[in-house]
Amino acid sequence: MLNTADAQTVGYFRKHQEFYDDKPIHYGFLFALPVTRFRLVHDDSFLTQDTTNRITAPVTVGFRFGFVMNGYLNDHWDIRTTPSVSLYNRAVEYEYGSGKKRRELREATWIEIPLLFKYKSQRRMNSRMYMLAGATFGFETNVRKRQLPGSDRLNAKSADLTIDYGFGFEQFLAYTKFSPELRFSHGIVNLYRTNDPNSTASIRRLTSHTVTLYLMFE
C-alpha cells in the first residue's frame, strides 16, 4: 500500500497561480540595468577638417526602476506598458591632432513610457517564454548641473522616441511571477542640437542605443 502511494507522487509538480491568466490586468514593479551609448554619424566636414582625429561615444551603465501594467488580450497576446524612471550618463569624446582629449557628458533623469505587444508561448507548468516589440517615448525631467572634472556638458535634445524589441522568461512562484527580460532600444530621433553655437560641425546625427536587463515582479 505504501509503495502504491509513493508511486502516485513521483513526478508531481505544483502549479503555482493556476488561474493567473483569468485576470484581465496585472500590476507589478521592475528594476533594470540599462547599458547605453550614443550612436553617432559623422558630418562630411569631419573628413576634410584637420583638428579632430576621432569622435567616439563610449558605453555607460545606468539604472532604471518603475512599474508594470500588463493587459490580457488572448492566450498568446498581451499589451504591456512599463513606465519608469531612468538615470543615464551618456557621453561623447573628442580626440584632437595635438593629442588633447575632451569629453562632453549628459547626465540626466528620464521618464520613459513604452507601449509594447507581447507574444507568449504556451505555459509549461510554472514557466513560459515570450517576445515583445513596440515603441517608447521618453523625456528628460532634469539635467545634472554639476559636471565631473575634465567634462563639458553635452547639449542634446530632451525628448526621444525608440523602437523596442526583446524576449524574456516568466517563472510562476507561489505568490508572484518573476520575469527576467532582455530588451533592445534604438532611437529614431536625432538628439544632436545642430543650432547650438558650441556644437562641433563634425557630427551630423546622434541617436540613442540601449540594451537593458529587466527584473520584473508581477
Short mmCIF file of C-alpha atoms in Angstrom, two decimals, residues 40-183:
data_model
loop_
_atom_site.label_atom_id
_atom_site.label_comp_id
_atom_site.label_asym_id
_atom_site.label_seq_id
_atom_site.Cartn_x
_atom_site.Cartn_y
_atom_site.Cartn_z
CA LEU A 40 26.82 58.93 -33.95
CA VAL A 41 27.03 59.77 -37.64
CA HIS A 42 29.92 61.99 -38.73
CA ASP A 43 29.32 65.02 -40.87
CA ASP A 44 31.03 65.21 -44.26
CA SER A 45 33.21 68.01 -42.91
CA PHE A 46 34.83 65.56 -40.50
CA LEU A 47 36.84 64.07 -43.39
CA THR A 48 38.16 67.44 -44.57
CA GLN A 49 38.97 69.19 -41.30
CA ASP A 50 42.38 68.60 -39.67
CA THR A 51 41.74 69.35 -35.98
CA THR A 52 39.66 66.39 -34.72
CA ASN A 53 41.16 62.96 -35.26
CA ARG A 54 38.48 60.88 -33.60
CA ILE A 55 34.97 61.18 -32.13
CA THR A 56 33.55 58.29 -30.10
CA ALA A 57 30.55 57.59 -27.87
CA PRO A 58 31.59 55.28 -25.00
CA VAL A 59 29.28 52.73 -23.42
CA THR A 60 27.93 53.66 -19.99
CA VAL A 61 25.75 51.90 -17.42
CA GLY A 62 22.64 53.46 -15.89
CA PHE A 63 19.84 52.45 -13.57
CA ARG A 64 16.07 52.15 -14.01
CA PHE A 65 13.09 51.44 -11.80
CA GLY A 66 9.39 51.58 -12.49
CA PHE A 67 6.06 49.82 -12.70
CA VAL A 68 4.49 47.13 -14.85
CA MET A 69 0.94 47.08 -16.21
CA ASN A 70 0.05 44.08 -18.35
CA GLY A 71 -3.30 43.62 -20.13
CA TYR A 72 -4.51 40.21 -21.29
CA LEU A 73 -5.71 40.06 -24.92
CA ASN A 74 -5.89 36.31 -25.59
CA ASP A 75 -3.99 33.11 -24.81
CA HIS A 76 -0.92 34.27 -26.74
CA TRP A 77 -1.05 38.08 -26.85
CA ASP A 78 -0.80 40.77 -24.16
CA ILE A 79 -0.44 44.54 -24.28
CA ARG A 80 2.06 45.98 -21.83
CA THR A 81 3.50 49.23 -20.55
CA THR A 82 6.39 49.69 -18.12
CA PRO A 83 6.59 53.40 -17.19
CA SER A 84 9.91 54.00 -15.47
CA VAL A 85 12.50 56.49 -14.26
CA SER A 86 15.94 56.07 -15.82
CA LEU A 87 19.28 57.58 -14.79
CA TYR A 88 21.57 58.00 -17.80
CA ASN A 89 25.16 59.15 -18.12
CA ARG A 90 25.81 59.36 -21.88
CA ALA A 91 28.93 60.97 -23.32
CA VAL A 92 30.78 61.94 -26.49
CA GLU A 93 34.59 62.00 -26.52
CA TYR A 94 36.83 64.01 -28.87
CA GLU A 95 40.49 63.34 -29.65
CA TYR A 96 42.42 66.10 -31.40
CA GLY A 97 45.53 66.05 -33.56
CA SER A 98 47.55 67.74 -30.83
CA GLY A 99 46.88 64.79 -28.52
CA LYS A 100 44.37 66.71 -26.42
CA LYS A 101 41.14 64.98 -25.43
CA ARG A 102 37.78 66.43 -24.46
CA ARG A 103 34.64 64.83 -23.09
CA GLU A 104 31.07 66.08 -23.32
CA LEU A 105 28.74 64.49 -20.76
CA ARG A 106 24.96 64.35 -20.50
CA GLU A 107 23.86 63.27 -17.02
CA ALA A 108 20.08 63.28 -16.87
CA THR A 109 16.97 61.69 -15.41
CA TRP A 110 14.46 60.40 -17.95
CA ILE A 111 10.81 59.42 -17.72
CA GLU A 112 10.13 56.63 -20.25
CA ILE A 113 6.71 55.30 -21.23
CA PRO A 114 6.66 52.29 -23.60
CA LEU A 115 3.75 50.66 -25.40
CA LEU A 116 4.55 47.02 -26.15
CA PHE A 117 2.84 44.00 -27.63
CA LYS A 118 3.85 40.72 -26.06
CA TYR A 119 3.62 37.26 -27.63
CA LYS A 120 3.82 34.46 -25.07
CA SER A 121 4.26 30.74 -25.55
CA GLN A 122 2.04 28.10 -24.05
CA ARG A 123 2.60 27.74 -20.33
CA ARG A 124 4.57 24.66 -19.28
CA MET A 125 3.79 24.06 -15.62
CA ASN A 126 5.32 27.12 -13.93
CA SER A 127 7.19 28.76 -16.80
CA ARG A 128 6.86 30.13 -20.33
CA MET A 129 8.84 32.22 -22.81
CA TYR A 130 7.75 35.43 -24.52
CA MET A 131 8.80 38.00 -27.09
CA LEU A 132 7.75 41.64 -27.26
CA ALA A 133 8.05 44.68 -29.51
CA GLY A 134 6.82 48.25 -29.58
CA ALA A 135 7.92 51.84 -29.07
CA THR A 136 8.92 54.08 -26.15
CA PHE A 137 8.51 57.82 -25.69
CA GLY A 138 10.97 59.39 -23.24
CA PHE A 139 11.66 62.88 -21.95
CA GLU A 140 14.17 64.42 -19.57
CA THR A 141 12.98 65.76 -16.25
CA ASN A 142 16.27 67.37 -15.26
CA VAL A 143 19.91 67.56 -16.31
CA ARG A 144 22.67 67.45 -13.75
CA LYS A 145 24.33 70.87 -13.48
CA ARG A 146 27.47 69.85 -11.63
CA GLN A 147 29.97 68.45 -14.13
CA LEU A 148 32.73 65.96 -13.49
CA PRO A 149 36.32 67.24 -13.73
CA GLY A 150 37.51 67.37 -17.32
CA SER A 151 33.99 67.14 -18.78
CA ASP A 152 31.81 69.67 -20.58
CA ARG A 153 28.05 69.47 -20.76
CA LEU A 154 26.68 67.87 -23.92
CA ASN A 155 23.84 69.97 -25.30
CA ALA A 156 21.31 67.45 -26.63
CA LYS A 157 17.56 67.36 -27.13
CA SER A 158 15.38 66.41 -24.19
CA ALA A 159 12.85 64.06 -25.86
CA ASP A 160 13.35 60.74 -27.60
CA LEU A 161 11.37 58.03 -29.40
CA THR A 162 12.76 54.50 -29.62
CA ILE A 163 11.84 51.25 -31.33
CA ASP A 164 12.00 48.39 -28.82
CA TYR A 165 12.10 44.60 -29.04
CA GLY A 166 13.22 41.80 -26.78
CA PHE A 167 12.49 38.49 -25.14
CA GLY A 168 12.00 37.15 -21.66
CA PHE A 169 11.16 34.26 -19.41
CA GLU A 170 8.27 34.03 -16.94
CA GLN A 171 8.60 31.94 -13.80
CA PHE A 172 5.46 31.49 -11.71
CA LEU A 173 6.15 31.34 -7.99
CA ALA A 174 3.80 30.77 -5.08
CA TYR A 175 2.87 34.44 -4.60
CA THR A 176 4.37 36.31 -7.55
CA LYS A 177 5.61 35.97 -11.13
CA PHE A 178 9.29 36.68 -11.75
CA SER A 179 10.33 37.71 -15.26
CA PRO A 180 13.91 38.40 -16.36
CA GLU A 181 13.90 40.16 -19.72
CA LEU A 182 16.43 41.46 -22.25
CA ARG A 183 15.23 44.44 -24.29
#
